[in-house]
Structures are given as C-alpha cells and as structure tokens.
PDB file of C-alpha atoms in Angstrom:
ATOM      1  CA  MET A   1      31.189-182.610 151.277  1.00  0.00           C
ATOM      2  CA  THR A   2      34.851-182.380 152.232  1.00  0.00           C
ATOM      3  CA  ALA A   3      35.944-183.466 155.706  1.00  0.00           C
ATOM      4  CA  PRO A   4      37.050-179.989 156.854  1.00  0.00           C
ATOM      5  CA  MET A   5      33.633-178.528 156.044  1.00  0.00           C
ATOM      6  CA  GLU A   6      31.702-181.491 157.451  1.00  0.00           C
ATOM      7  CA  ARG A   7      32.640-180.715 161.051  1.00  0.00           C
ATOM      8  CA  ILE A   8      31.736-177.050 160.625  1.00  0.00           C
ATOM      9  CA  GLN A   9      28.398-178.152 159.115  1.00  0.00           C
ATOM     10  CA  VAL A  10      27.791-180.401 162.150  1.00  0.00           C
ATOM     11  CA  LEU A  11      28.450-177.449 164.461  1.00  0.00           C
ATOM     12  CA  ASP A  12      26.026-175.331 162.402  1.00  0.00           C
ATOM     13  CA  SER A  13      23.351-177.998 162.875  1.00  0.00           C
ATOM     14  CA  ILE A  14      24.091-178.027 166.638  1.00  0.00           C
ATOM     15  CA  GLU A  15      23.452-174.266 166.705  1.00  0.00           C
ATOM     16  CA  LYS A  16      20.099-174.793 164.976  1.00  0.00           C
ATOM     17  CA  ASP A  17      19.268-177.512 167.522  1.00  0.00           C
ATOM     18  CA  ILE A  18      19.965-175.131 170.408  1.00  0.00           C
ATOM     19  CA  ILE A  19      17.535-172.619 168.897  1.00  0.00           C
ATOM     20  CA  THR A  20      14.927-175.384 168.370  1.00  0.00           C
ATOM     21  CA  CYS A  21      15.432-176.387 172.007  1.00  0.00           C
ATOM     22  CA  LEU A  22      14.723-172.864 173.253  1.00  0.00           C
ATOM     23  CA  GLN A  23      11.698-172.586 170.977  1.00  0.00           C
ATOM     24  CA  SER A  24      10.259-175.886 172.259  1.00  0.00           C
ATOM     25  CA  ALA A  25      10.737-174.758 175.859  1.00  0.00           C
ATOM     26  CA  GLY A  26       8.966-171.498 175.045  1.00  0.00           C
ATOM     27  CA  GLN A  27       6.110-173.282 173.297  1.00  0.00           C
ATOM     28  CA  ALA A  28       5.672-175.692 176.219  1.00  0.00           C
ATOM     29  CA  LEU A  29       5.401-172.795 178.665  1.00  0.00           C
ATOM     30  CA  ILE A  30       3.017-170.869 176.379  1.00  0.00           C
ATOM     31  CA  GLU A  31       0.841-173.970 176.231  1.00  0.00           C
ATOM     32  CA  LEU A  32       0.784-174.211 180.026  1.00  0.00           C
ATOM     33  CA  SER A  33      -0.077-170.523 180.356  1.00  0.00           C
ATOM     34  CA  LYS A  34      -3.274-170.824 178.223  1.00  0.00           C
ATOM     35  CA  GLU A  35      -6.672-170.904 179.883  1.00  0.00           C
ATOM     36  CA  LYS A  36      -7.590-174.113 178.069  1.00  0.00           C
ATOM     37  CA  SER A  37      -4.227-175.733 177.855  1.00  0.00           C
ATOM     38  CA  SER A  38      -3.808-178.993 175.992  1.00  0.00           C
ATOM     39  CA  LEU A  39      -1.817-181.302 178.234  1.00  0.00           C
ATOM     40  CA  LYS A  40      -0.851-183.484 175.313  1.00  0.00           C
ATOM     41  CA  GLN A  41       0.615-180.542 173.424  1.00  0.00           C
ATOM     42  CA  ALA A  42       2.553-179.330 176.471  1.00  0.00           C
ATOM     43  CA  GLU A  43       3.919-182.818 177.045  1.00  0.00           C
ATOM     44  CA  SER A  44       5.015-183.235 173.426  1.00  0.00           C
ATOM     45  CA  GLN A  45       6.764-179.837 173.459  1.00  0.00           C
ATOM     46  CA  THR A  46       8.499-180.692 176.732  1.00  0.00           C
ATOM     47  CA  HIS A  47       9.506-184.062 175.350  1.00  0.00           C
ATOM     48  CA  GLN A  48      10.951-182.371 172.259  1.00  0.00           C
ATOM     49  CA  PHE A  49      12.843-179.881 174.429  1.00  0.00           C
ATOM     50  CA  LEU A  50      14.408-182.664 176.493  1.00  0.00           C
ATOM     51  CA  LYS A  51      15.244-184.764 173.448  1.00  0.00           C
ATOM     52  CA  THR A  52      16.878-181.867 171.576  1.00  0.00           C
ATOM     53  CA  LEU A  53      18.851-180.820 174.641  1.00  0.00           C
ATOM     54  CA  GLY A  54      20.188-184.361 175.069  1.00  0.00           C
ATOM     55  CA  HIS A  55      21.074-184.447 171.397  1.00  0.00           C
ATOM     56  CA  VAL A  56      22.969-181.141 171.653  1.00  0.00           C
ATOM     57  CA  GLU A  57      24.889-182.345 174.711  1.00  0.00           C
ATOM     58  CA  SER A  58      25.918-185.652 173.122  1.00  0.00           C
ATOM     59  CA  LYS A  59      27.028-184.048 169.840  1.00  0.00           C
ATOM     60  CA  LEU A  60      29.036-181.333 171.576  1.00  0.00           C
ATOM     61  CA  THR A  61      30.673-183.897 173.857  1.00  0.00           C
ATOM     62  CA  GLU A  62      31.647-185.884 170.773  1.00  0.00           C
ATOM     63  CA  GLN A  63      33.204-182.808 169.145  1.00  0.00           C
ATOM     64  CA  ILE A  64      35.139-181.936 172.300  1.00  0.00           C
ATOM     65  CA  ASN A  65      36.422-185.526 172.580  1.00  0.00           C
ATOM     66  CA  TYR A  66      37.571-185.453 168.950  1.00  0.00           C
ATOM     67  CA  LEU A  67      39.400-182.174 169.570  1.00  0.00           C
ATOM     68  CA  THR A  68      41.059-183.647 172.662  1.00  0.00           C
ATOM     69  CA  GLN A  69      42.404-186.454 170.504  1.00  0.00           C
ATOM     70  CA  VAL A  70      43.661-184.482 167.499  1.00  0.00           C
ATOM     71  CA  SER A  71      44.949-181.183 168.880  1.00  0.00           C
ATOM     72  CA  THR A  72      48.649-180.971 169.643  1.00  0.00           C
ATOM     73  CA  GLY A  73      49.024-177.499 171.040  1.00  0.00           C
ATOM     74  CA  GLN A  74      51.499-176.492 168.334  1.00  0.00           C
ATOM     75  CA  PRO A  75      50.576-173.958 165.688  1.00  0.00           C
ATOM     76  CA  HIS A  76      49.984-175.316 162.204  1.00  0.00           C
ATOM     77  CA  GLU A  77      52.759-174.188 159.882  1.00  0.00           C
ATOM     78  CA  GLY A  78      51.396-175.555 156.629  1.00  0.00           C
ATOM     79  CA  SER A  79      50.638-173.183 153.839  1.00  0.00           C
ATOM     80  CA  GLY A  80      49.182-173.167 150.338  1.00  0.00           C
ATOM     81  CA  TYR A  81      51.353-170.208 149.336  1.00  0.00           C
ATOM     82  CA  ALA A  82      53.646-172.141 146.960  1.00  0.00           C
ATOM     83  CA  SER A  83      50.852-173.432 144.710  1.00  0.00           C
ATOM     84  CA  GLN A  84      49.086-170.077 144.962  1.00  0.00           C
ATOM     85  CA  LYS A  85      52.212-168.329 143.681  1.00  0.00           C
ATOM     86  CA  VAL A  86      52.580-170.858 140.862  1.00  0.00           C
ATOM     87  CA  LEU A  87      48.983-170.148 139.755  1.00  0.00           C
ATOM     88  CA  GLN A  88      49.563-166.415 140.018  1.00  0.00           C
ATOM     89  CA  MET A  89      52.624-166.651 137.759  1.00  0.00           C
ATOM     90  CA  ALA A  90      50.604-168.678 135.228  1.00  0.00           C
ATOM     91  CA  TRP A  91      47.962-165.964 135.338  1.00  0.00           C
ATOM     92  CA  HIS A  92      50.637-163.328 134.714  1.00  0.00           C
ATOM     93  CA  ARG A  93      51.875-165.298 131.677  1.00  0.00           C
ATOM     94  CA  LEU A  94      48.332-165.422 130.370  1.00  0.00           C
ATOM     95  CA  GLU A  95      47.835-161.690 130.856  1.00  0.00           C
ATOM     96  CA  HIS A  96      51.130-160.949 129.122  1.00  0.00           C
ATOM     97  CA  VAL A  97      50.132-163.060 126.118  1.00  0.00           C
ATOM     98  CA  ARG A  98      46.719-161.419 126.067  1.00  0.00           C
ATOM     99  CA  SER A  99      48.263-157.940 126.022  1.00  0.00           C
ATOM    100  CA  ARG A 100      50.624-158.899 123.172  1.00  0.00           C
ATOM    101  CA  VAL A 101      47.791-160.431 121.138  1.00  0.00           C
ATOM    102  CA  ASN A 102      45.680-157.309 121.714  1.00  0.00           C
ATOM    103  CA  GLU A 103      48.569-155.203 120.509  1.00  0.00           C
ATOM    104  CA  LEU A 104      48.822-157.315 117.327  1.00  0.00           C
ATOM    105  CA  GLU A 105      45.084-156.911 116.829  1.00  0.00           C
ATOM    106  CA  ARG A 106      45.424-153.152 117.166  1.00  0.00           C
ATOM    107  CA  ILE A 107      48.272-153.031 114.642  1.00  0.00           C
ATOM    108  CA  LYS A 108      46.272-155.176 112.231  1.00  0.00           C
ATOM    109  CA  ASN A 109      43.209-152.924 112.519  1.00  0.00           C
ATOM    110  CA  LYS A 110      45.337-149.819 112.048  1.00  0.00           C
ATOM    111  CA  HIS A 111      46.896-151.316 108.945  1.00  0.00           C
ATOM    112  CA  LEU A 112      43.506-152.297 107.530  1.00  0.00           C
ATOM    113  CA  GLN A 113      42.144-148.802 108.163  1.00  0.00           C
ATOM    114  CA  GLY A 114      45.144-147.304 106.440  1.00  0.00           C
ATOM    115  CA  ARG A 115      44.573-149.503 103.380  1.00  0.00           C
ATOM    116  CA  ALA A 116      40.847-148.698 103.340  1.00  0.00           C
ATOM    117  CA  LEU A 117      41.625-144.955 103.305  1.00  0.00           C
ATOM    118  CA  LEU A 118      44.155-145.263 100.499  1.00  0.00           C
ATOM    119  CA  ARG A 119      42.145-147.618  98.284  1.00  0.00           C
ATOM    120  CA  PRO A 120      39.468-145.360  96.712  1.00  0.00           C
ATOM    121  CA  GLN A 121      41.888-143.094  94.716  1.00  0.00           C
ATOM    122  CA  PRO A 122      40.348-141.643  91.577  1.00  0.00           C
ATOM    123  CA  GLN A 123      43.735-140.853  89.870  1.00  0.00           C
ATOM    124  CA  LEU A 124      45.114-144.346  89.709  1.00  0.00           C
ATOM    125  CA  THR A 125      46.905-144.954  86.390  1.00  0.00           C
ATOM    126  CA  GLN A 126      45.922-147.827  84.154  1.00  0.00           C
ATOM    127  CA  SER A 127      49.140-149.749  84.880  1.00  0.00           C
ATOM    128  CA  GLN A 128      48.554-149.619  88.614  1.00  0.00           C
ATOM    129  CA  GLN A 129      44.996-150.869  88.201  1.00  0.00           C
ATOM    130  CA  ASN A 130      46.110-153.836  86.118  1.00  0.00           C
ATOM    131  CA  GLY A 131      47.684-156.049  88.738  1.00  0.00           C
ATOM    132  CA  THR A 132      50.448-154.446  90.703  1.00  0.00           C
ATOM    133  CA  GLN A 133      49.685-153.054  94.113  1.00  0.00           C
ATOM    134  CA  PRO A 134      49.219-149.300  94.434  1.00  0.00           C
ATOM    135  CA  VAL A 135      52.119-147.175  95.698  1.00  0.00           C
ATOM    136  CA  GLY A 136      50.053-145.790  98.592  1.00  0.00           C
ATOM    137  CA  SER A 137      49.763-149.227 100.171  1.00  0.00           C
ATOM    138  CA  ALA A 138      53.548-149.665 100.122  1.00  0.00           C
ATOM    139  CA  THR A 139      53.936-146.541 102.207  1.00  0.00           C
ATOM    140  CA  GLY A 140      51.113-147.767 104.416  1.00  0.00           C
ATOM    141  CA  ALA A 141      52.902-151.106 104.891  1.00  0.00           C
ATOM    142  CA  GLY A 142      56.163-149.265 105.472  1.00  0.00           C
ATOM    143  CA  THR A 143      54.737-147.254 108.339  1.00  0.00           C
ATOM    144  CA  THR A 144      53.307-150.328 110.060  1.00  0.00           C
ATOM    145  CA  GLY A 145      56.400-152.524 109.497  1.00  0.00           C
TER     146      GLY A 145
ATOM    147  CA  MET B   1      43.649-190.123 178.947  1.00  0.00           C
ATOM    148  CA  ALA B   2      47.142-191.200 177.758  1.00  0.00           C
ATOM    149  CA  LEU B   3      46.493-189.322 174.506  1.00  0.00           C
ATOM    150  CA  SER B   4      45.692-186.096 176.297  1.00  0.00           C
ATOM    151  CA  ARG B   5      48.989-186.177 178.260  1.00  0.00           C
ATOM    152  CA  GLY B   6      50.828-184.896 175.171  1.00  0.00           C
ATOM    153  CA  LEU B   7      48.778-181.676 175.183  1.00  0.00           C
ATOM    154  CA  PRO B   8      50.193-178.600 176.840  1.00  0.00           C
ATOM    155  CA  GLN B   9      48.446-177.649 180.034  1.00  0.00           C
ATOM    156  CA  SER B  10      46.721-174.608 178.566  1.00  0.00           C
ATOM    157  CA  LYS B  11      45.068-176.590 175.758  1.00  0.00           C
ATOM    158  CA  GLU B  12      44.042-179.324 178.143  1.00  0.00           C
ATOM    159  CA  ALA B  13      42.584-176.767 180.528  1.00  0.00           C
ATOM    160  CA  LEU B  14      40.795-175.080 177.633  1.00  0.00           C
ATOM    161  CA  LEU B  15      39.153-178.304 176.465  1.00  0.00           C
ATOM    162  CA  LYS B  16      38.222-179.156 180.027  1.00  0.00           C
ATOM    163  CA  SER B  17      36.646-175.721 180.400  1.00  0.00           C
ATOM    164  CA  TYR B  18      34.555-176.404 177.278  1.00  0.00           C
ATOM    165  CA  THR B  19      33.253-179.606 178.872  1.00  0.00           C
ATOM    166  CA  THR B  20      32.485-177.778 182.127  1.00  0.00           C
ATOM    167  CA  ARG B  21      30.675-174.967 180.307  1.00  0.00           C
ATOM    168  CA  LEU B  22      28.596-177.472 178.360  1.00  0.00           C
ATOM    169  CA  LYS B  23      27.557-179.386 181.472  1.00  0.00           C
ATOM    170  CA  ASP B  24      26.766-176.211 183.418  1.00  0.00           C
ATOM    171  CA  ASP B  25      24.647-174.702 180.642  1.00  0.00           C
ATOM    172  CA  VAL B  26      22.663-177.875 180.020  1.00  0.00           C
ATOM    173  CA  LYS B  27      22.110-178.325 183.759  1.00  0.00           C
ATOM    174  CA  SER B  28      21.004-174.688 184.090  1.00  0.00           C
ATOM    175  CA  MET B  29      18.483-175.024 181.235  1.00  0.00           C
ATOM    176  CA  LEU B  30      17.003-178.215 182.673  1.00  0.00           C
ATOM    177  CA  GLU B  31      16.792-176.991 186.258  1.00  0.00           C
ATOM    178  CA  ASN B  32      15.268-173.635 185.403  1.00  0.00           C
ATOM    179  CA  PHE B  33      12.675-175.238 183.103  1.00  0.00           C
ATOM    180  CA  GLU B  34      11.793-177.746 185.813  1.00  0.00           C
ATOM    181  CA  GLU B  35      11.415-175.014 188.413  1.00  0.00           C
ATOM    182  CA  ILE B  36       9.160-172.929 186.144  1.00  0.00           C
ATOM    183  CA  VAL B  37       6.885-175.926 185.591  1.00  0.00           C
ATOM    184  CA  LYS B  38       6.814-176.562 189.368  1.00  0.00           C
ATOM    185  CA  LEU B  39       5.898-172.916 189.998  1.00  0.00           C
ATOM    186  CA  ALA B  40       3.094-173.191 187.440  1.00  0.00           C
ATOM    187  CA  LYS B  41       1.392-175.691 189.779  1.00  0.00           C
ATOM    188  CA  GLY B  42       0.362-172.832 192.022  1.00  0.00           C
ATOM    189  CA  GLU B  43       0.466-174.201 195.568  1.00  0.00           C
ATOM    190  CA  ASN B  44      -2.186-172.706 197.832  1.00  0.00           C
ATOM    191  CA  ASP B  45      -0.743-173.349 201.288  1.00  0.00           C
ATOM    192  CA  THR B  46       1.611-170.389 201.706  1.00  0.00           C
ATOM    193  CA  GLN B  47       2.170-167.866 204.459  1.00  0.00           C
ATOM    194  CA  LEU B  48       1.844-164.913 202.090  1.00  0.00           C
ATOM    195  CA  SER B  49      -1.362-163.614 200.579  1.00  0.00           C
ATOM    196  CA  LYS B  50      -2.312-164.900 197.154  1.00  0.00           C
ATOM    197  CA  MET B  51      -1.485-161.618 195.422  1.00  0.00           C
ATOM    198  CA  THR B  52       1.959-161.418 196.966  1.00  0.00           C
ATOM    199  CA  GLN B  53       2.661-165.077 196.264  1.00  0.00           C
ATOM    200  CA  SER B  54       1.585-164.775 192.627  1.00  0.00           C
ATOM    201  CA  GLU B  55       3.724-161.621 192.223  1.00  0.00           C
ATOM    202  CA  GLN B  56       6.687-163.466 193.689  1.00  0.00           C
ATOM    203  CA  ASP B  57       6.065-166.468 191.444  1.00  0.00           C
ATOM    204  CA  THR B  58       5.782-164.235 188.381  1.00  0.00           C
ATOM    205  CA  TYR B  59       9.084-162.535 189.202  1.00  0.00           C
ATOM    206  CA  GLU B  60      10.768-165.900 189.801  1.00  0.00           C
ATOM    207  CA  MET B  61       9.450-167.230 186.481  1.00  0.00           C
ATOM    208  CA  HIS B  62      10.817-164.184 184.682  1.00  0.00           C
ATOM    209  CA  VAL B  63      14.231-164.664 186.257  1.00  0.00           C
ATOM    210  CA  ARG B  64      14.292-168.398 185.493  1.00  0.00           C
ATOM    211  CA  ALA B  65      13.193-167.799 181.886  1.00  0.00           C
ATOM    212  CA  ALA B  66      16.003-165.247 181.536  1.00  0.00           C
ATOM    213  CA  ASN B  67      18.388-167.867 182.934  1.00  0.00           C
ATOM    214  CA  ILE B  68      17.251-170.392 180.321  1.00  0.00           C
ATOM    215  CA  VAL B  69      17.884-167.848 177.565  1.00  0.00           C
ATOM    216  CA  ARG B  70      21.282-166.933 179.044  1.00  0.00           C
ATOM    217  CA  ALA B  71      22.247-170.608 179.146  1.00  0.00           C
ATOM    218  CA  GLY B  72      21.151-170.978 175.495  1.00  0.00           C
ATOM    219  CA  GLU B  73      23.258-167.988 174.471  1.00  0.00           C
ATOM    220  CA  SER B  74      26.202-169.356 176.432  1.00  0.00           C
ATOM    221  CA  LEU B  75      25.856-172.624 174.501  1.00  0.00           C
ATOM    222  CA  MET B  76      25.894-170.672 171.219  1.00  0.00           C
ATOM    223  CA  LYS B  77      29.110-168.940 172.335  1.00  0.00           C
ATOM    224  CA  LEU B  78      30.561-172.318 173.226  1.00  0.00           C
ATOM    225  CA  VAL B  79      29.768-173.646 169.740  1.00  0.00           C
ATOM    226  CA  SER B  80      31.429-170.569 168.238  1.00  0.00           C
ATOM    227  CA  ASP B  81      34.559-171.128 170.375  1.00  0.00           C
ATOM    228  CA  ILE B  82      34.670-174.796 169.361  1.00  0.00           C
ATOM    229  CA  LYS B  83      34.412-173.790 165.679  1.00  0.00           C
ATOM    230  CA  GLN B  84      37.333-171.407 166.115  1.00  0.00           C
ATOM    231  CA  TYR B  85      39.393-174.037 167.931  1.00  0.00           C
ATOM    232  CA  LEU B  86      38.565-176.570 165.218  1.00  0.00           C
ATOM    233  CA  ILE B  87      39.724-174.291 162.415  1.00  0.00           C
ATOM    234  CA  LEU B  88      43.006-173.523 164.175  1.00  0.00           C
ATOM    235  CA  ASN B  89      43.884-176.853 165.725  1.00  0.00           C
ATOM    236  CA  ASP B  90      42.222-179.685 163.822  1.00  0.00           C
ATOM    237  CA  PHE B  91      45.320-180.722 161.899  1.00  0.00           C
ATOM    238  CA  PRO B  92      43.829-183.535 159.799  1.00  0.00           C
ATOM    239  CA  SER B  93      41.175-181.145 158.399  1.00  0.00           C
ATOM    240  CA  VAL B  94      43.636-178.283 157.913  1.00  0.00           C
ATOM    241  CA  ASN B  95      46.090-180.598 156.128  1.00  0.00           C
ATOM    242  CA  GLU B  96      43.356-181.899 153.879  1.00  0.00           C
ATOM    243  CA  ALA B  97      42.124-178.384 153.081  1.00  0.00           C
ATOM    244  CA  ILE B  98      45.673-177.269 152.190  1.00  0.00           C
ATOM    245  CA  THR B  99      46.246-180.376 150.041  1.00  0.00           C
ATOM    246  CA  GLN B 100      42.962-179.832 148.187  1.00  0.00           C
ATOM    247  CA  ASN B 101      43.705-176.177 147.531  1.00  0.00           C
ATOM    248  CA  SER B 102      47.246-176.934 146.345  1.00  0.00           C
ATOM    249  CA  LYS B 103      45.918-179.594 144.005  1.00  0.00           C
ATOM    250  CA  LEU B 104      43.270-177.252 142.617  1.00  0.00           C
ATOM    251  CA  PHE B 105      45.778-174.429 142.032  1.00  0.00           C
ATOM    252  CA  ARG B 106      48.276-176.727 140.326  1.00  0.00           C
ATOM    253  CA  THR B 107      45.542-178.212 138.113  1.00  0.00           C
ATOM    254  CA  LYS B 108      44.467-174.736 137.042  1.00  0.00           C
ATOM    255  CA  GLN B 109      48.076-173.759 136.376  1.00  0.00           C
ATOM    256  CA  ALA B 110      48.599-176.863 134.236  1.00  0.00           C
ATOM    257  CA  GLU B 111      45.418-176.107 132.244  1.00  0.00           C
ATOM    258  CA  CYS B 112      46.525-172.526 131.748  1.00  0.00           C
ATOM    259  CA  ASP B 113      49.972-173.583 130.512  1.00  0.00           C
ATOM    260  CA  GLN B 114      48.473-176.223 128.257  1.00  0.00           C
ATOM    261  CA  LYS B 115      46.267-173.609 126.577  1.00  0.00           C
ATOM    262  CA  LEU B 116      49.243-171.262 126.221  1.00  0.00           C
ATOM    263  CA  LYS B 117      51.289-174.018 124.610  1.00  0.00           C
ATOM    264  CA  SER B 118      48.557-174.811 122.079  1.00  0.00           C
ATOM    265  CA  LEU B 119      48.234-171.076 121.337  1.00  0.00           C
ATOM    266  CA  ARG B 120      51.991-170.921 120.815  1.00  0.00           C
ATOM    267  CA  ASP B 121      51.866-173.851 118.406  1.00  0.00           C
ATOM    268  CA  ASP B 122      49.034-172.274 116.403  1.00  0.00           C
ATOM    269  CA  MET B 123      50.804-168.944 116.215  1.00  0.00           C
ATOM    270  CA  ALA B 124      54.078-170.596 115.184  1.00  0.00           C
ATOM    271  CA  ALA B 125      52.257-172.310 112.297  1.00  0.00           C
ATOM    272  CA  ASP B 126      50.649-169.030 111.197  1.00  0.00           C
ATOM    273  CA  LEU B 127      53.963-167.201 111.554  1.00  0.00           C
ATOM    274  CA  TYR B 128      55.609-169.709 109.235  1.00  0.00           C
ATOM    275  CA  ASP B 129      53.057-168.910 106.516  1.00  0.00           C
ATOM    276  CA  LEU B 130      53.327-165.161 107.099  1.00  0.00           C
ATOM    277  CA  GLU B 131      57.134-165.217 106.954  1.00  0.00           C
ATOM    278  CA  GLU B 132      57.042-167.196 103.742  1.00  0.00           C
ATOM    279  CA  GLU B 133      54.654-164.657 102.250  1.00  0.00           C
ATOM    280  CA  TYR B 134      56.727-161.707 103.429  1.00  0.00           C
ATOM    281  CA  TYR B 135      60.133-162.938 102.343  1.00  0.00           C
ATOM    282  CA  THR B 136      58.876-163.789  98.859  1.00  0.00           C
ATOM    283  CA  SER B 137      57.165-160.434  98.394  1.00  0.00           C
ATOM    284  CA  ILE B 138      58.616-157.211  97.014  1.00  0.00           C
ATOM    285  CA  TYR B 139      58.594-155.534 100.424  1.00  0.00           C
ATOM    286  CA  LYS B 140      61.482-157.474 101.974  1.00  0.00           C
TER     287      LYS B 140
END
C-alpha cells in the first residue's frame, strides 16, 4: 500500500470505528432496557464502547498532529501534466501507426479480391497459362499501385 | 510548537478547531451515555408522580440519545474534513503520488516506443524484400 493511500485507509478505519462505537452504545442500552437484562452483556458492550471511543480519539489526535507538522499553508503547485502529455503523445503515435497499418491491410485485401475476381477466366490462351502472368492481373496491380 | 509557528494563522486556527471539535464530540458522547445510564437507575424519591417522572425521564433519554447520534455524525464530518485537508495539504504524500504517477506514465511511454521501434525494424526488413521483388519484376 502506498503512503498516500495508507493515511486515507486509516481514516476509513476510523470512520468504521465511530460506527462500531455507536452500535456498541446502542446495544448496551438495549441490553439494559430488557426485562431480564444480562449485566455481563451490558458491561461488555459498555466496555467496548469506551474502548472504541478512546481508540478513535487517539487516532484522530495523531492524524491532526501529523497535519500540524507537515502542512505549510501554501498551495501545492506540483503536477503530473508533463509525463501525462508524453504518454498521450506516445498513444497518438501508436494510433497513427495503427491507422496506417489498417490502411495497408485494406489495400492488400482489395488487391487480393481483385486478383480472385480476375483469375477464373475461361478464355485464357495457352501461352498465358504456361507461365507468364495473365494480363488482367497487371491492370489489377496497376490500379492498386 | 516551534514547528507550528511557520503556519499561517488560518491554517493553525483550522487545525486547532479540528482538535476542539474532536474533544467536544467525544466529551458529548461520553456524558450523554453516562447520563442515560444514570437515568436508567430509576430513582424513587422525587417530588413528581411516578408517571410524570417516567415521562420526563423517557423524554430526556430520547434527547440524550439524539445527542449521542449527533456527536457521532459530527465526528464523521470531522473525519471527512481531515481527509480533504490531507489530500490538499499533505505535501509528502502528494509529492510521492505525483512521482509515482510520473514514473508510471514514463514507463508506459517507453514500452510503447520500444514496441513501435521493433515494429519499425520488422517492417523495414519486410520492405527490403518487397522492394527487391518489385524492382526486379516486369512491373517497375
């Protein structure tokens, strides 16, 4: 746990302790209000109420003392903007590259589709079938070039 | 106390008010709880009739219980104010949070650029082969 979050976590636990304190006080009084009240139970609830309240007071006093020592009264002028901007520019570079690669992919697919359409031609001459590439594909390559 | 002399008066007064609020709320909770328990004893030697006395005691218990709850809520508000003050004025924590964030962002940026550089190198190698193929073909 990082130091900045630790203090906030401690304050969260103090809040829970305050609620526990109120609950113990309520339970102690409920116990006293019963017809057959258990003295032991009432005493333990009261003891818990007093203990939790003391705990809350000591922890809060500690926090206030720490704040008295570290606060200066001046506003904090630090900022993480520079590194944030650097990361944002890196992200922009990445997006630019991604868009260019997607464009290449699109051109490649278009070219392949064009070749697939031109390939099954029933009137190819014997010389074209022998080894040289068909004329249709040259025009297909020309349009994509 | 010498450390607190550097604080402006308003901040010092604010922190002192936090201490006062804390002490008052804790004292209120304790006193009201103690008084409710004392009332629960039910003393018989009063000038009023039993009915009236028990009505009065009931009303007093209600008021004291409400005071305990009010003091608890006031403590919760105090904790919230301290959290706010901590976030704004606890310079060591704020500095550390900023340093951590800056480090994280710069690490991510370096990773991103490293991946882009390796992608560039791969594409340059492929481009070399493609250019060789193209410039030796009949389509050039």
